[in-house]
mmCIF file of C-alpha atoms in Angstrom:
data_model
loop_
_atom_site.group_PDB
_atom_site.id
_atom_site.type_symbol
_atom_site.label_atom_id
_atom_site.label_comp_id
_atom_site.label_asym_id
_atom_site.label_seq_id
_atom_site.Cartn_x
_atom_site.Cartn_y
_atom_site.Cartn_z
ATOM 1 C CA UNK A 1 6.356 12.270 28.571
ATOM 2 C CA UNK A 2 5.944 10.047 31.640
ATOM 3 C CA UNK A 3 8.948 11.147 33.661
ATOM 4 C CA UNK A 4 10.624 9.552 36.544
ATOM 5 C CA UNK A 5 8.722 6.357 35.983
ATOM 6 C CA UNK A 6 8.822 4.547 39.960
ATOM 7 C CA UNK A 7 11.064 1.895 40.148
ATOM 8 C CA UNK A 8 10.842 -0.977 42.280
ATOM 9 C CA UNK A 9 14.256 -2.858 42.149
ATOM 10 C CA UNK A 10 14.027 -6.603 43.094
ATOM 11 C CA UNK A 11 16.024 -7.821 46.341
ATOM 12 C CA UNK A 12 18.239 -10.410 44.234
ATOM 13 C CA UNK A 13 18.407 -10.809 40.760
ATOM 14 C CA UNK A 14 17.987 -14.085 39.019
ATOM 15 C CA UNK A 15 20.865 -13.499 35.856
ATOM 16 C CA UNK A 16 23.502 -15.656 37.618
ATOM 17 C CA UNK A 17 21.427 -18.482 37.346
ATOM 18 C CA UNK A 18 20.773 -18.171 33.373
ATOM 19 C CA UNK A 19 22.789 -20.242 30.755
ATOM 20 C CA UNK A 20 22.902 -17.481 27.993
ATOM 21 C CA UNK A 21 24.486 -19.836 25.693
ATOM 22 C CA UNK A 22 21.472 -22.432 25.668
ATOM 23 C CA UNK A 23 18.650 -20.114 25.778
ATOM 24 C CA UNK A 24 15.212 -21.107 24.156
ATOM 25 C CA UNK A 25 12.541 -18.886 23.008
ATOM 26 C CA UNK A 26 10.502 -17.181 25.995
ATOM 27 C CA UNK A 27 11.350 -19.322 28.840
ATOM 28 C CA UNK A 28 13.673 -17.264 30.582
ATOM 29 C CA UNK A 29 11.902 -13.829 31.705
ATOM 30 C CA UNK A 30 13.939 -10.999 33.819
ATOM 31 C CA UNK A 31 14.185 -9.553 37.026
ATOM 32 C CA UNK A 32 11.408 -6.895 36.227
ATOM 33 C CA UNK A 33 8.274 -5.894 34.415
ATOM 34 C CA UNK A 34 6.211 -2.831 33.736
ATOM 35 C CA UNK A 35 2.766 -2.391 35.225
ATOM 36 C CA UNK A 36 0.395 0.404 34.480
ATOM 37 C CA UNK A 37 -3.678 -0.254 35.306
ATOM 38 C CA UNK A 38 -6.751 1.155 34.103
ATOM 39 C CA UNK A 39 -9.077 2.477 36.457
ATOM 40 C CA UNK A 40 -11.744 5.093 37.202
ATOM 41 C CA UNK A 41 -11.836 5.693 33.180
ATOM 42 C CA UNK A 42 -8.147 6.573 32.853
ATOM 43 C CA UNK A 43 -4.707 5.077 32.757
ATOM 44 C CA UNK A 44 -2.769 5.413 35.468
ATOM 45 C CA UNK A 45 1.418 5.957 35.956
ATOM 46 C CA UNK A 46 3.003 3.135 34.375
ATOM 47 C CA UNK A 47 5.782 1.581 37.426
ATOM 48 C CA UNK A 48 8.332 -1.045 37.272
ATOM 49 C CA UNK A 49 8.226 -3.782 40.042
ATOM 50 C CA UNK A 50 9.896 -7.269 39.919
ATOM 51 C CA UNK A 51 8.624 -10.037 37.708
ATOM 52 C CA UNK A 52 5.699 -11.946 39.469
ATOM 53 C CA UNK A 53 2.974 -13.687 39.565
ATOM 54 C CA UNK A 54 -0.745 -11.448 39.131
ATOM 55 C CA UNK A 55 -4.125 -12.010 41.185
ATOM 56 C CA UNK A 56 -6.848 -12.323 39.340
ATOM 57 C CA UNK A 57 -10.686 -12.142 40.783
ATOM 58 C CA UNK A 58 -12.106 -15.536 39.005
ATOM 59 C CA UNK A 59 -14.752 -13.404 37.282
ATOM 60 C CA UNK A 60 -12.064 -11.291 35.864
ATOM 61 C CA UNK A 61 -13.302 -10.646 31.792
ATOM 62 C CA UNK A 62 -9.984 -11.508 30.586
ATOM 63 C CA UNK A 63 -10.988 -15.520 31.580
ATOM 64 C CA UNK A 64 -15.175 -15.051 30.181
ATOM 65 C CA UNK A 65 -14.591 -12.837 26.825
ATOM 66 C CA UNK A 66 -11.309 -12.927 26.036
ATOM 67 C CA UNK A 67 -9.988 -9.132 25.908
ATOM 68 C CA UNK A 68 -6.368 -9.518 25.614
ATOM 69 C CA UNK A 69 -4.240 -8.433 23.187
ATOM 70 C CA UNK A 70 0.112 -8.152 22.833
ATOM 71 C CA UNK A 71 2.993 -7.196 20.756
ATOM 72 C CA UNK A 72 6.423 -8.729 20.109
ATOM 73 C CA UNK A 73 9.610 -6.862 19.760
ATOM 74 C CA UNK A 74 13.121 -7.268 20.583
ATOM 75 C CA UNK A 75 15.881 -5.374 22.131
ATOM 76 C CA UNK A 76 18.900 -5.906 20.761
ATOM 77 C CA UNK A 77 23.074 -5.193 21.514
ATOM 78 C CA UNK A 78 25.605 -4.279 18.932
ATOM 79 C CA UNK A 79 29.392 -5.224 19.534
ATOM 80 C CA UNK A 80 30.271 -2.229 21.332
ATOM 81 C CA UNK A 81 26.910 -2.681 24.088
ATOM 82 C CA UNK A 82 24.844 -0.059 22.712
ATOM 83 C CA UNK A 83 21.226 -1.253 22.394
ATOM 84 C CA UNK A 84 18.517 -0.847 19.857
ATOM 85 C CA UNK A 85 14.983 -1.472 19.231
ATOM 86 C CA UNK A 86 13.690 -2.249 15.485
ATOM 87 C CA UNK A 87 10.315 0.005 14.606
ATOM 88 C CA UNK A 88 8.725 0.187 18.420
ATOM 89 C CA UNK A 89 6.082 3.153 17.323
ATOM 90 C CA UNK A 90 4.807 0.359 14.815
ATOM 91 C CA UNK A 91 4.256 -1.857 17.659
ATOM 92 C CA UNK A 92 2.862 0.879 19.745
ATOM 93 C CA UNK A 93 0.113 1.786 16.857
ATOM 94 C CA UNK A 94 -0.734 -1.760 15.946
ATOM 95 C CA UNK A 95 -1.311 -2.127 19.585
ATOM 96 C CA UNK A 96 -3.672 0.248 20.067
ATOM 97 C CA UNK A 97 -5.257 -0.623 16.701
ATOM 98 C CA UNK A 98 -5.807 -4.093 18.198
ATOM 99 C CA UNK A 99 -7.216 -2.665 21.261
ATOM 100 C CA UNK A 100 -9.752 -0.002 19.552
ATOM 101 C CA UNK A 101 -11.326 -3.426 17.955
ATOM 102 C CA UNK A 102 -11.397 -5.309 21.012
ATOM 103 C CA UNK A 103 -13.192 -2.062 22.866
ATOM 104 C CA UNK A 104 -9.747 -1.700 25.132
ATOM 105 C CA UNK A 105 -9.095 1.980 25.972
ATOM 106 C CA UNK A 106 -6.219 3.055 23.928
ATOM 107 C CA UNK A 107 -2.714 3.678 25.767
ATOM 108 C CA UNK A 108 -0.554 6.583 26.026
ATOM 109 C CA UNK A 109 2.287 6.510 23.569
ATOM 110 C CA UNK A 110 4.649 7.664 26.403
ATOM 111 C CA UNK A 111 3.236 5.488 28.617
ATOM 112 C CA UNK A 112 4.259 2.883 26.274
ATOM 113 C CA UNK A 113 7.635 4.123 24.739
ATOM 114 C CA UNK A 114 9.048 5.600 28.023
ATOM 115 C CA UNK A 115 8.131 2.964 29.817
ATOM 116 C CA UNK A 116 9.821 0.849 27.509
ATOM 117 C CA UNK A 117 12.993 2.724 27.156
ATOM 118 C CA UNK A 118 13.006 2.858 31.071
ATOM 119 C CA UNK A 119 12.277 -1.030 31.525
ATOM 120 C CA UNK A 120 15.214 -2.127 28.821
ATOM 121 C CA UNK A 121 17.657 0.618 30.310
ATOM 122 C CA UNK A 122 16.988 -1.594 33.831
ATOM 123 C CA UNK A 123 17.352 -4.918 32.268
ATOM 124 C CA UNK A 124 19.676 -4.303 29.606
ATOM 125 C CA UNK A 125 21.988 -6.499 31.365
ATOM 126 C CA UNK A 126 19.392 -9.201 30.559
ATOM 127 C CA UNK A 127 19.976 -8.616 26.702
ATOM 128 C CA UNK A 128 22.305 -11.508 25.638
ATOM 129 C CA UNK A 129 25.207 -11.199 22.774
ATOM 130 C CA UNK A 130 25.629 -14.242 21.167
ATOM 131 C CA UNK A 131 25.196 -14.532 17.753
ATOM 132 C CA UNK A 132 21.498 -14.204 16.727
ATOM 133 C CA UNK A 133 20.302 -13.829 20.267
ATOM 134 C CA UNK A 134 18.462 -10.969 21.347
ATOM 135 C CA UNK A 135 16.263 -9.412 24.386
ATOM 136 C CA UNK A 136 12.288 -10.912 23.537
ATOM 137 C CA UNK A 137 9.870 -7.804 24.661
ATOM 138 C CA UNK A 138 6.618 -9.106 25.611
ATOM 139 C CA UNK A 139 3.630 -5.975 25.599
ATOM 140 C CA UNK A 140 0.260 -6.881 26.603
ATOM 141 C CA UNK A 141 -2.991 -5.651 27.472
ATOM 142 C CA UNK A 142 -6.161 -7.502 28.777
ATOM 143 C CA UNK A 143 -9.120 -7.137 30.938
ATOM 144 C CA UNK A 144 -8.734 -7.231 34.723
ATOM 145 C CA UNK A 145 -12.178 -5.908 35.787
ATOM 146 C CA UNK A 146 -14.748 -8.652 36.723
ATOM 147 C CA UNK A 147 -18.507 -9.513 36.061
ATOM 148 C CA UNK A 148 -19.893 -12.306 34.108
ATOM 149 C CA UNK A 149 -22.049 -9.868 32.151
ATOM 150 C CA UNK A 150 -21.356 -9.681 28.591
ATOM 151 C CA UNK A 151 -19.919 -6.030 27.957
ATOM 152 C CA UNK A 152 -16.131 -4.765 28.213
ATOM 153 C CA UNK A 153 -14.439 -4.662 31.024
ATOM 154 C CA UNK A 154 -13.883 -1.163 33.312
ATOM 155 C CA UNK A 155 -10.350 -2.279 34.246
ATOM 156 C CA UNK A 156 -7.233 -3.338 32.239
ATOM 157 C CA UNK A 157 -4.129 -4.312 32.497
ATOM 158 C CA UNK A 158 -0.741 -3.320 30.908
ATOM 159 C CA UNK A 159 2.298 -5.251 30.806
ATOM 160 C CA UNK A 160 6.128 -5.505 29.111
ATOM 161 C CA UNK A 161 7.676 -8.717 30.277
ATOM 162 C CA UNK A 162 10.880 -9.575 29.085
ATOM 163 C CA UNK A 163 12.398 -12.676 27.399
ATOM 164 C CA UNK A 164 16.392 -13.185 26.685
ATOM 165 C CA UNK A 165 15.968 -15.598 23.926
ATOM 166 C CA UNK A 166 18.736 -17.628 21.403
ATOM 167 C CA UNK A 167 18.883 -17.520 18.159
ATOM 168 C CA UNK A 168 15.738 -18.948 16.344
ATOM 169 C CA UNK A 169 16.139 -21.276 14.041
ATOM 170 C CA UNK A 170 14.292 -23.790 12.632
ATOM 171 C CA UNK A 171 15.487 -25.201 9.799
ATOM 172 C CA UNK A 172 12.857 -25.408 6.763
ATOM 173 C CA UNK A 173 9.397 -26.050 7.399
ATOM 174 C CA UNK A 174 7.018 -28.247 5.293
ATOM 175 C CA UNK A 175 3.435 -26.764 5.320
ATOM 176 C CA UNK A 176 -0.388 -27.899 4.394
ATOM 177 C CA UNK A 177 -2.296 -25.549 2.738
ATOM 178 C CA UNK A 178 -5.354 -25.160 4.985
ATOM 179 C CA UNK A 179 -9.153 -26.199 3.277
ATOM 180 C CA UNK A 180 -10.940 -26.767 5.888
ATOM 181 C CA UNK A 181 -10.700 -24.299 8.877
ATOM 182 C CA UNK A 182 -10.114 -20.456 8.944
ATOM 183 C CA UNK A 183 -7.669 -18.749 10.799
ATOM 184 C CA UNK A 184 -10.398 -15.237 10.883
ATOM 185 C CA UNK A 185 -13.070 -14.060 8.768
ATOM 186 C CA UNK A 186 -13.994 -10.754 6.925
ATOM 187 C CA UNK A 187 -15.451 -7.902 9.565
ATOM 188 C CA UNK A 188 -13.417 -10.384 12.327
ATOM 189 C CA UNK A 189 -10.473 -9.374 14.434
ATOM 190 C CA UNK A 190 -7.822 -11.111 12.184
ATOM 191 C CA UNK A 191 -6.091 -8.474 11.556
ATOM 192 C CA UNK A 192 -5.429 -7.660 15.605
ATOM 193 C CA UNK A 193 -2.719 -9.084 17.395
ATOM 194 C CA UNK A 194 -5.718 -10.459 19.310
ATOM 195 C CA UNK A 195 -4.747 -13.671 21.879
ATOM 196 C CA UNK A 196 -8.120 -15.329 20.408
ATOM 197 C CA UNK A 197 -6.454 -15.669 17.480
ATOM 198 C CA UNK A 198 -3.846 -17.981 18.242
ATOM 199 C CA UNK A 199 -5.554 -19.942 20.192
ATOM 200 C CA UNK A 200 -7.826 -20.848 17.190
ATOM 201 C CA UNK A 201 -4.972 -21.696 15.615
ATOM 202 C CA UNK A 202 -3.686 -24.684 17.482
ATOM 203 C CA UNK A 203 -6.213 -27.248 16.319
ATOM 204 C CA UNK A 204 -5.724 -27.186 12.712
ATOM 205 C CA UNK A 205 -1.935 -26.541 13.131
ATOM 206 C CA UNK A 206 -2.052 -29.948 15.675
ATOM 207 C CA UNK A 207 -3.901 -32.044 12.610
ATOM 208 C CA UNK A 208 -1.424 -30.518 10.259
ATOM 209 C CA UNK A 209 1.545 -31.545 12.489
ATOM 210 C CA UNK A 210 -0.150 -35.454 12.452
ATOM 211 C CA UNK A 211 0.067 -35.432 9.229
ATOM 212 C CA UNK A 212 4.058 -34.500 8.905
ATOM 213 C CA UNK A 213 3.733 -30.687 8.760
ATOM 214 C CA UNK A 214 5.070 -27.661 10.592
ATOM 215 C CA UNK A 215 2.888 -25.284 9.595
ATOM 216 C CA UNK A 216 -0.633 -24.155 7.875
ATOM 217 C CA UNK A 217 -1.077 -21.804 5.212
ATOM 218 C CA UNK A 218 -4.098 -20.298 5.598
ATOM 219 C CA UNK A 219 -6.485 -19.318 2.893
ATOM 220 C CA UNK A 220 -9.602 -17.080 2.755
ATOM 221 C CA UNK A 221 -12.404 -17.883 4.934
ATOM 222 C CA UNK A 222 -15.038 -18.270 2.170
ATOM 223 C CA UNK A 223 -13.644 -20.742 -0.544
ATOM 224 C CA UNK A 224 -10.247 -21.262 1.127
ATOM 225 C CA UNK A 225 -9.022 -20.395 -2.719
ATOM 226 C CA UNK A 226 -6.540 -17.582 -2.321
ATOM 227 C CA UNK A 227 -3.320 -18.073 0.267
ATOM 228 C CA UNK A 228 -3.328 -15.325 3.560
ATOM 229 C CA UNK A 229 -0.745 -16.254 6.176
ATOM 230 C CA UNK A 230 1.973 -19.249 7.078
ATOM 231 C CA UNK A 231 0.963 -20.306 10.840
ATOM 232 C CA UNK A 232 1.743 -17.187 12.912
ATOM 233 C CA UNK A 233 3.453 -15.159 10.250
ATOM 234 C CA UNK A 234 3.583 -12.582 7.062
ATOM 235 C CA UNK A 235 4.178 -15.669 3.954
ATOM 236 C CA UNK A 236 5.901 -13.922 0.620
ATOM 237 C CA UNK A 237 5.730 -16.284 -2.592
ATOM 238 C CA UNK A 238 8.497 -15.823 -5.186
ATOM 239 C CA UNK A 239 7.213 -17.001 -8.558
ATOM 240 C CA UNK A 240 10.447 -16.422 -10.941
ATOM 241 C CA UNK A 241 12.212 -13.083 -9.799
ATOM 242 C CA UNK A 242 8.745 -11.633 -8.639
ATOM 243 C CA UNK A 243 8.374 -11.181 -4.778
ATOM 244 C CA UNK A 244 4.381 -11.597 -3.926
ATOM 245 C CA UNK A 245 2.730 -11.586 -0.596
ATOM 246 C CA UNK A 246 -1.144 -10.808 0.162
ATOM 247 C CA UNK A 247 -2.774 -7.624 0.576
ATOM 248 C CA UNK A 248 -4.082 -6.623 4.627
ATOM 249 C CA UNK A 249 -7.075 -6.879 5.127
ATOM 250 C CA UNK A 250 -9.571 -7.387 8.021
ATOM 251 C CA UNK A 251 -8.230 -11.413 8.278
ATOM 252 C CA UNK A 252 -4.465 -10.712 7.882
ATOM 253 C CA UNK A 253 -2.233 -8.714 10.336
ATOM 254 C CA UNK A 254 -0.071 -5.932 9.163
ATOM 255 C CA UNK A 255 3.364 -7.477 10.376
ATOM 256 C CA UNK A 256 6.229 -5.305 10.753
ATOM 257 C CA UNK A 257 8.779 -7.479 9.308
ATOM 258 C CA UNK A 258 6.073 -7.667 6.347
ATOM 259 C CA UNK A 259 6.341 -4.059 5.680
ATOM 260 C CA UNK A 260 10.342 -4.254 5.987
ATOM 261 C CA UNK A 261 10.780 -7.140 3.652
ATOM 262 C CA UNK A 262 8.747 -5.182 1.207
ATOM 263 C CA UNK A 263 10.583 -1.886 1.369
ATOM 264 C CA UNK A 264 14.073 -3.581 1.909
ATOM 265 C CA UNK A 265 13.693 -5.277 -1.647
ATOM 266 C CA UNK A 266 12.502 -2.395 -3.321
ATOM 267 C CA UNK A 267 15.678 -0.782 -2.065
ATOM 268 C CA UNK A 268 17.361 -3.998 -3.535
ATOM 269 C CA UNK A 269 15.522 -3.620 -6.980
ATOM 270 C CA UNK A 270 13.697 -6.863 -6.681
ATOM 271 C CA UNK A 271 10.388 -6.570 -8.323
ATOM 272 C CA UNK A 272 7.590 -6.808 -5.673
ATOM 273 C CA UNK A 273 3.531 -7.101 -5.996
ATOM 274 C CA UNK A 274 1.284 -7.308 -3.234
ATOM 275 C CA UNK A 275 -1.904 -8.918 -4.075
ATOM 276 C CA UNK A 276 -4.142 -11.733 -3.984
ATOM 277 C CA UNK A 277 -2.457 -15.066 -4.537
ATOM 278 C CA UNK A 278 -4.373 -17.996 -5.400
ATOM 279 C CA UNK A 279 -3.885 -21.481 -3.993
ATOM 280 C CA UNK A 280 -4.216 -23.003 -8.342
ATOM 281 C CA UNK A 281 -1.270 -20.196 -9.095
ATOM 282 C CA UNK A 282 0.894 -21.748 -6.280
ATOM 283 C CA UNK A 283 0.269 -24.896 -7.545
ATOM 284 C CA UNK A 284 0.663 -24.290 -11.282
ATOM 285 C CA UNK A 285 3.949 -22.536 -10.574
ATOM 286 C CA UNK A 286 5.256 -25.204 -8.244
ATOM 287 C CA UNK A 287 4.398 -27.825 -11.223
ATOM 288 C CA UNK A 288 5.971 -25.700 -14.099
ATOM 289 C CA UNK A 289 9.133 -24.900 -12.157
ATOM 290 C CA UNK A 290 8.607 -21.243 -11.825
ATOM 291 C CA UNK A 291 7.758 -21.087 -7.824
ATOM 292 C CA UNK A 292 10.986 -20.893 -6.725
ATOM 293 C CA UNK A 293 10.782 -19.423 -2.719
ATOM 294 C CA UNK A 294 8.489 -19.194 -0.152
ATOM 295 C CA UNK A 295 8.917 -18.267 3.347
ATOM 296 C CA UNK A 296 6.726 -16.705 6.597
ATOM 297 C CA UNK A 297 7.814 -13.623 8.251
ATOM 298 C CA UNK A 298 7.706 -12.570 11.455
ATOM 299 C CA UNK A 299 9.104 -11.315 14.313
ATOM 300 C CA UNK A 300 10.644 -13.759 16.148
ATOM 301 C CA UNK A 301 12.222 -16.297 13.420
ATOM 302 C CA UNK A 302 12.273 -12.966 10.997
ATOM 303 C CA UNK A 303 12.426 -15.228 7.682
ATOM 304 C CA UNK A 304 11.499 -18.634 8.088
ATOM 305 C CA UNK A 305 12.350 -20.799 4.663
ATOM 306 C CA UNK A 306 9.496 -23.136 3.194
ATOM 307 C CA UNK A 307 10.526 -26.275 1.837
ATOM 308 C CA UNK A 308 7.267 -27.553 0.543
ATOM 309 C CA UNK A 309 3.774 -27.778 0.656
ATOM 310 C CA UNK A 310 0.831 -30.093 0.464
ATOM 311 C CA UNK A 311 -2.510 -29.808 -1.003
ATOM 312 C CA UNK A 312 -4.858 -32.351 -2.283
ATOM 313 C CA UNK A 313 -2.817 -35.059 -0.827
ATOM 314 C CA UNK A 314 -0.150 -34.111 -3.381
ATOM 315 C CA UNK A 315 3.827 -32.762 -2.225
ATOM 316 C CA UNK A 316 5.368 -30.197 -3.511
ATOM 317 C CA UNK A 317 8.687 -29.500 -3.237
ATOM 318 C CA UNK A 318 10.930 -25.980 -3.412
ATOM 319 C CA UNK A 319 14.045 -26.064 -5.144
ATOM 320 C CA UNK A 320 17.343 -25.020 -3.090
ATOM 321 C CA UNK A 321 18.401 -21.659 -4.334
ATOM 322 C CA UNK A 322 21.860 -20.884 -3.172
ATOM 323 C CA UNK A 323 21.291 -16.906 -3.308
ATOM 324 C CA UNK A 324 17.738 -16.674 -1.960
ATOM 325 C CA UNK A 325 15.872 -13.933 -1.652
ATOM 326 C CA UNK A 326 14.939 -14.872 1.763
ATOM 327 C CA UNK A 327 18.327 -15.321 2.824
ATOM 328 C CA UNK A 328 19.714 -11.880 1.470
ATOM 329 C CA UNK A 329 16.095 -10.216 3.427
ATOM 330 C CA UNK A 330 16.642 -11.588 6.534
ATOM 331 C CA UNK A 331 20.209 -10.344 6.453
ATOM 332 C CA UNK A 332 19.735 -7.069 5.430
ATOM 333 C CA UNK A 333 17.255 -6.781 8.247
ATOM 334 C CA UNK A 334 19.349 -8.697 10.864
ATOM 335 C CA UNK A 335 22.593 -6.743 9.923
ATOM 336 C CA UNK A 336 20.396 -3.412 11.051
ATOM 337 C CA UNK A 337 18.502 -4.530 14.138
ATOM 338 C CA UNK A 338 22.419 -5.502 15.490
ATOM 339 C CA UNK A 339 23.988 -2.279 13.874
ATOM 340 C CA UNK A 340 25.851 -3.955 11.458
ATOM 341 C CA UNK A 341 24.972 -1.951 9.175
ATOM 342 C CA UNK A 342 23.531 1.774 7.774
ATOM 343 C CA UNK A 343 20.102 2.137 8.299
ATOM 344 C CA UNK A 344 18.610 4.214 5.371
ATOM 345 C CA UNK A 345 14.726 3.781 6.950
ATOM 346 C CA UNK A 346 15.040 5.219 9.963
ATOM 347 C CA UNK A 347 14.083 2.087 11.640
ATOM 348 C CA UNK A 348 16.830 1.602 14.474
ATOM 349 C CA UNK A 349 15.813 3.230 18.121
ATOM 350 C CA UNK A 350 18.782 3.476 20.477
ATOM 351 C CA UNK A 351 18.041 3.066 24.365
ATOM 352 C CA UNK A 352 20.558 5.550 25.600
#
């Protein structure tokens, strides 16, 4: 354990000037953040100062190779004030599984979950109660030492910032199944939580949007025939009353609200494979009347609802199901992030 973690309180805080009740996602950030450098071959004591801005050497590795890697996790506060995190040691492996492939030194898990629990105790103020909102948790790593030599860095950086965000919603999305370009190939890093990642993403997602869409489904890298992932998130197909979503693998990230969809609707009997899902089954289904959902899943939105997708220059569009599966998922997991409800995983960790 890392104990008594140094604190370094900031002179004013900025709350009073926050409009809780028209928050967007990740604009806001709190009066603090957690700071812990590596140096000399070792990590040192994670502290707590006041949010601000960092000084980076322009040779810094972080801006030439593109070390970085984060999490995203939320804090949130049941009716009484008590507040819980949802499944933080999975954020805290997948981490450090992200860093061992982007040769990062691996952190401390109680450098990680103390400081945490010590930087949400400070700022649980900061965690806002209306409905659907929650505390956004912001972990990231990258590399702070410098050289334009083309090797790892010797220093890093760890950070959790901190987000009060609103409920995020959406609405349905309309998505293009992707032909062209690949979100990450076999033997790449698609499967970290790797900041190169996204970036990639942003051009095809930018020719999708001309086109009318909110979203890409991405396919495999080699013939673009089988579906991965929908944008930034986990996608689930449900072909009749079967529940289908793609196998990890080195070009798909092992989401954590993947893993709870999966085990919540065994729990709720429905039947479930996880497998490889072809772009001509989608369609076929979609044409025959037997695709009935699909949604992404992630962390932020949780379940985000698909209302159709294109392909071929054809449309196709979902049915509206008044008892969705996606619905009933994202409540069951919403109802025990808030502790509205029993939690028969294990999943909810109370900062006491």
């Amino acid at each position: 354990m890392v104990n008594n973690i140094a604190i370094e309180k900031a002179k004013t805080s900025k709350i009073h000037e926050v409009d809780f009740d028209n928050l967007s996602f990740g604009s806001v950030y709190t009066d603090h953040m957690l700071v812990c450098d590596y140096k000399n071959g070792e990590w040192e004591a994670p502290k707590i100062v006041p949010y601000q801005p960092i000084t980076l050497d322009p040779s810094a590795k972080i801006f030439h190779y593109g070390q970085s890697i984060f999490e995203g996790m939320k804090a949130y506060k049941d009716d009484d004030g008590k507040v819980f995190l949802f499944r933080p040691l999975e954020n805290f492996k997948r981490l450090n599984k992200s860093a061992e492939r982007l040769a990062i030194p691996q952190l401390p898990e109680s450098f990680f979950m103390d400081g945490l629990h010590a930087l949400i105790q400070l700022e649980s103020d900061w965690i806002p109660t209306n409905a659907g909102s929650s505390l956004y948790i912001r972990p990231f790593i990258f590399a702070s030492g410098t050289g334009f030599h083309a090797s790892p860095a010797n220093e890093y950086k760890f950070i959790i910032a901190c987000a009060p965000s609103g409920s995020y919603f959406s609405g349905k999305v309309k998505v293009l199944i992707e032909e062209t370009y690949s979100r990450a190939a076999n033997g790449g890093v698609g499967y970290a939580k790797a900041g190169g990642n996204y970036a990639g993403q942003f051009y095809p997602t930018k020719l999708a949007a001309d086109k009318g869409y909110q979203q890409v489904i991405w396919t495999d890298d080699n013939a673009h025939e089988y579906i991965e992932e929908a944008g930034a998130m986990n996608v689930f197909v449900r072909i009749n009353d079967t529940l289908m979503t793609a196998p990890t693998n080195d070009r798909i990230l092992d989401g954590i609200t993947r893993k709870s969809i999966l085990d919540i609707a065994k729990d709720e009997g429905i039947k479930t494979e996880v497998r490889k899902i072809s772009v001509h089954e989608l369609v076929e289904a979609a044409k025959n009347g037997s695709l009935k959902e699909m949604f992404g899943a992630g962390t932020a939105a949780v379940v985000s609802p698909i209302s159709g997708f294109g392909y071929h220059g054809e449309e196709y569009e979902l049915p509206e199901l008044k008892d969705s599966y996606a619905s009933m998922l994202k409540k069951r997991i919403t109802d025990i992030q808030y502790n509205r409800a029993e939690d028969k995983f294990g999943w909810r960790y109370p900062v006491e």
